Short mmCIF file of N, CA and C in Angstrom, two decimals:
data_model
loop_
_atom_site.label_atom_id
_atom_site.label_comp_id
_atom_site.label_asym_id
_atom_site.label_seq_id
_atom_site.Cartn_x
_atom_site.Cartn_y
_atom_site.Cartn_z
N UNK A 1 4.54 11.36 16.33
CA UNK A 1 4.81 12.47 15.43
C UNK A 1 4.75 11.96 13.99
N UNK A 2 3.73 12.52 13.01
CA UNK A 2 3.54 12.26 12.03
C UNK A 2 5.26 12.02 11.05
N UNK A 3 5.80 11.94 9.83
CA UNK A 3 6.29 12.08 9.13
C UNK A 3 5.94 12.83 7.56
N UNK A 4 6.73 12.50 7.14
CA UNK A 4 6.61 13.19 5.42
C UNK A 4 5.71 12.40 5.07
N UNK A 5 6.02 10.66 4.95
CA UNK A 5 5.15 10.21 4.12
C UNK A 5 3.72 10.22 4.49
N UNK A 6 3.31 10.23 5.81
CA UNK A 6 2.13 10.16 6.16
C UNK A 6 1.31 11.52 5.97
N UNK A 7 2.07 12.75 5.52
CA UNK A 7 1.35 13.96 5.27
C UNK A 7 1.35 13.47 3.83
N UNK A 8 2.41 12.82 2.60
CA UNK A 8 2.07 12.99 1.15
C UNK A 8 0.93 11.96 0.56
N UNK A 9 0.76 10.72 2.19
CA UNK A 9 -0.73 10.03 1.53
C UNK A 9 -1.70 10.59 2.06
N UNK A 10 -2.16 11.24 3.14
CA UNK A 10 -3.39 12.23 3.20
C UNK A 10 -3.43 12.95 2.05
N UNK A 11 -2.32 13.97 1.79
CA UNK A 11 -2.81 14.86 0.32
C UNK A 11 -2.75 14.39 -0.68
N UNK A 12 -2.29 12.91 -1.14
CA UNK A 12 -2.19 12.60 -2.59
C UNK A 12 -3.88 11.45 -2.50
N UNK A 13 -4.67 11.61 -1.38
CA UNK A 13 -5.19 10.41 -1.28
C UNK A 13 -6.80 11.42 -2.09
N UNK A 14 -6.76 12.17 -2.54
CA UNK A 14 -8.29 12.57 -3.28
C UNK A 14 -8.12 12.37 -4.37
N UNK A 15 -6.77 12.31 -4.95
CA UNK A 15 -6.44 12.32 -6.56
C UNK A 15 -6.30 11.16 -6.60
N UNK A 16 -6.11 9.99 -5.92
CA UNK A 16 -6.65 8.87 -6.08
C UNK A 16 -7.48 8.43 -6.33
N UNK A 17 -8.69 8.72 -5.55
CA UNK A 17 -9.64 8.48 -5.44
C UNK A 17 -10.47 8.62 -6.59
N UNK A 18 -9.75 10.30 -7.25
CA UNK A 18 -10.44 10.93 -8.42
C UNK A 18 -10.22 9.76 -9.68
N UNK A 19 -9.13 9.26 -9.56
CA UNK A 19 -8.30 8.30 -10.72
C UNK A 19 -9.19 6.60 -10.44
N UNK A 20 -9.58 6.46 -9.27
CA UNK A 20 -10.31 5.59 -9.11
C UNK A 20 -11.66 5.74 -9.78
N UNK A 21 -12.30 6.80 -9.98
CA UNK A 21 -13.82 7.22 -9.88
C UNK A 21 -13.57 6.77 -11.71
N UNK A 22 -12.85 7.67 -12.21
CA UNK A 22 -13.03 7.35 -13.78
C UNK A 22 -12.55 6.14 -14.50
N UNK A 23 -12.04 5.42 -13.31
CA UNK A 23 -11.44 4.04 -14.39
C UNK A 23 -12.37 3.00 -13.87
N UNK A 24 -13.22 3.06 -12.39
CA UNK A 24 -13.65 1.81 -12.12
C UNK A 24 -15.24 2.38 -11.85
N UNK A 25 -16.71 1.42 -12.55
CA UNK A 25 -17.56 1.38 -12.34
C UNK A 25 -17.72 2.17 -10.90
N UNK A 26 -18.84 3.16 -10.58
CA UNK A 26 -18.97 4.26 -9.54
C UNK A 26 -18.96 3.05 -8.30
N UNK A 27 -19.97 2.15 -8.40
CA UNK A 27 -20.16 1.39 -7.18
C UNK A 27 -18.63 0.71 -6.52
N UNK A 28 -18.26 0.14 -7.61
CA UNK A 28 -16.68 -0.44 -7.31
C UNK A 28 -15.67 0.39 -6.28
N UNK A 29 -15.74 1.69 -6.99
CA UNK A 29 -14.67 2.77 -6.60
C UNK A 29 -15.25 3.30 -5.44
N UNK A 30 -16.21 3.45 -4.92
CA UNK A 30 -16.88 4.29 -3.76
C UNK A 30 -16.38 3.02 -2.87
N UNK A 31 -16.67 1.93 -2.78
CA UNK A 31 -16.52 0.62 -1.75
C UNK A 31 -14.58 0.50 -2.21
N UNK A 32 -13.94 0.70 -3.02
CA UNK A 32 -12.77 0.56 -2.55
C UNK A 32 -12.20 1.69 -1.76
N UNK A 33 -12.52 2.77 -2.62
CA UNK A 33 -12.19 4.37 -1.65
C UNK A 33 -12.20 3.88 -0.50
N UNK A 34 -13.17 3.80 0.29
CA UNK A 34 -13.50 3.84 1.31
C UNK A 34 -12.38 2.38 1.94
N UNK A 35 -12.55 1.32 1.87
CA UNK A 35 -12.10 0.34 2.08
C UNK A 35 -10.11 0.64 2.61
N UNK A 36 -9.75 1.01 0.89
CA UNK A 36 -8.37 1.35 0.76
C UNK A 36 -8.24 2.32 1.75
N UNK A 37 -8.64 3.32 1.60
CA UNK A 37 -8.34 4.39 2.58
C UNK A 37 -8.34 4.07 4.33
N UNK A 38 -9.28 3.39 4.29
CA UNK A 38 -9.31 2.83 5.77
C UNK A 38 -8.05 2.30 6.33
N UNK A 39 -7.49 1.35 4.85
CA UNK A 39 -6.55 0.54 5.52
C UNK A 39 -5.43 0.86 5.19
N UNK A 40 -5.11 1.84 4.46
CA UNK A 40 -3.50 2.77 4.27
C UNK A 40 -3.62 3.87 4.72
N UNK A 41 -4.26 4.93 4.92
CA UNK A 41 -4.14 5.77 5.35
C UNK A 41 -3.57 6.26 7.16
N UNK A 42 -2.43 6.99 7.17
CA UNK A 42 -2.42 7.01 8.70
C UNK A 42 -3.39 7.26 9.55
N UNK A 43 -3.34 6.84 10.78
CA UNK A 43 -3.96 7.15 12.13
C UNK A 43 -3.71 8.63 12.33
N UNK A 44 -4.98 9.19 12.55
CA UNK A 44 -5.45 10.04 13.33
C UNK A 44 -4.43 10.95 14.12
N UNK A 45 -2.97 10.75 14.61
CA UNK A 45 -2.57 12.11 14.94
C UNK A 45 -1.85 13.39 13.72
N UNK A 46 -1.31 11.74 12.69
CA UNK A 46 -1.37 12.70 11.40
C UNK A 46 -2.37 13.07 10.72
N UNK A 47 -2.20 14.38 10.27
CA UNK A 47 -3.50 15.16 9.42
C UNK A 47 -3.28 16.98 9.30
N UNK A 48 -3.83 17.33 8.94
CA UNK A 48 -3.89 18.59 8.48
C UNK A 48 -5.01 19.55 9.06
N UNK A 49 -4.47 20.30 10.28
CA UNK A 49 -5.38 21.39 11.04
C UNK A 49 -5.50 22.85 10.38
N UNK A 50 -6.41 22.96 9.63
CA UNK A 50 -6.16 24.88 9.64
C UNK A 50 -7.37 25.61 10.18
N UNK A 51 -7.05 26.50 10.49
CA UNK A 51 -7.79 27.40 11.24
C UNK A 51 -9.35 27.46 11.21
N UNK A 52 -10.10 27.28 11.81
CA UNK A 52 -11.54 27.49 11.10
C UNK A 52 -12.29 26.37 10.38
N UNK A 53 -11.86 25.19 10.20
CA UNK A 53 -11.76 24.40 9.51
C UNK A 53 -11.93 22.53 10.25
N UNK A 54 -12.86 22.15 10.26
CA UNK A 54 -12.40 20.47 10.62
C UNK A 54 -11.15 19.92 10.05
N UNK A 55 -10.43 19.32 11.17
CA UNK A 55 -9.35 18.66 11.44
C UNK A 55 -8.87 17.59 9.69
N UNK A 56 -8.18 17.40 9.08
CA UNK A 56 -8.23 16.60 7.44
C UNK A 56 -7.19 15.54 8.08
N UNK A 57 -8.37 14.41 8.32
CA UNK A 57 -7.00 13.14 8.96
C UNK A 57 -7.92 12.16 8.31
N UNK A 58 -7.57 10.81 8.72
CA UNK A 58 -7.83 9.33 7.90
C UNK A 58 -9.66 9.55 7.62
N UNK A 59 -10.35 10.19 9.19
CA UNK A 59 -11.51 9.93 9.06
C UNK A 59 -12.16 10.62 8.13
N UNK A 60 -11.78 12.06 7.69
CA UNK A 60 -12.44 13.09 7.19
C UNK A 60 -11.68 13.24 5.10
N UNK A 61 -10.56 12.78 5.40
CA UNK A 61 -9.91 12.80 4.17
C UNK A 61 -10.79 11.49 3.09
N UNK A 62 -10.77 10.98 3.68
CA UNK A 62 -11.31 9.28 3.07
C UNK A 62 -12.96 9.79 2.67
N UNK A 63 -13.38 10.51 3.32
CA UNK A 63 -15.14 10.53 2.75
C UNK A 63 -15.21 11.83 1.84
N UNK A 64 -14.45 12.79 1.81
CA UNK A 64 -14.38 13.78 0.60
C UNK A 64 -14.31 13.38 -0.57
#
């Protein structure tokens, strides 16, 4: 069963990313995104289902 914190780093994890994109050279930030996210982000039963919509967990949050 997921927790709090593992739902506030899925949703805080694009505005990261965004904060990554403008401070570090594009190539840098695309290979850490990806990297970081891999390795903090929770496993797969936490994530965010809505209706109509692919599943928003480690795999799908990290490549947006």
């Amino acid at each position: 069963m997921p927790n709090i914190i593992a739902f506030g780093m899925l949703a805080i994890w694009p505005f990261v990313t965004l904060v990554m994109f403008k401070r570090l050279p594009v190539e840098k930030a695309f290979i850490w995104a990806i990297v970081a996210g891999y390795l903090i982000l929770p496993p797969p039963p936490a994530g965010f289902d809505f209706p109509l919509l692919p599943a928003f967990d480690k795999d799908t949050i990290q490549n947006l």
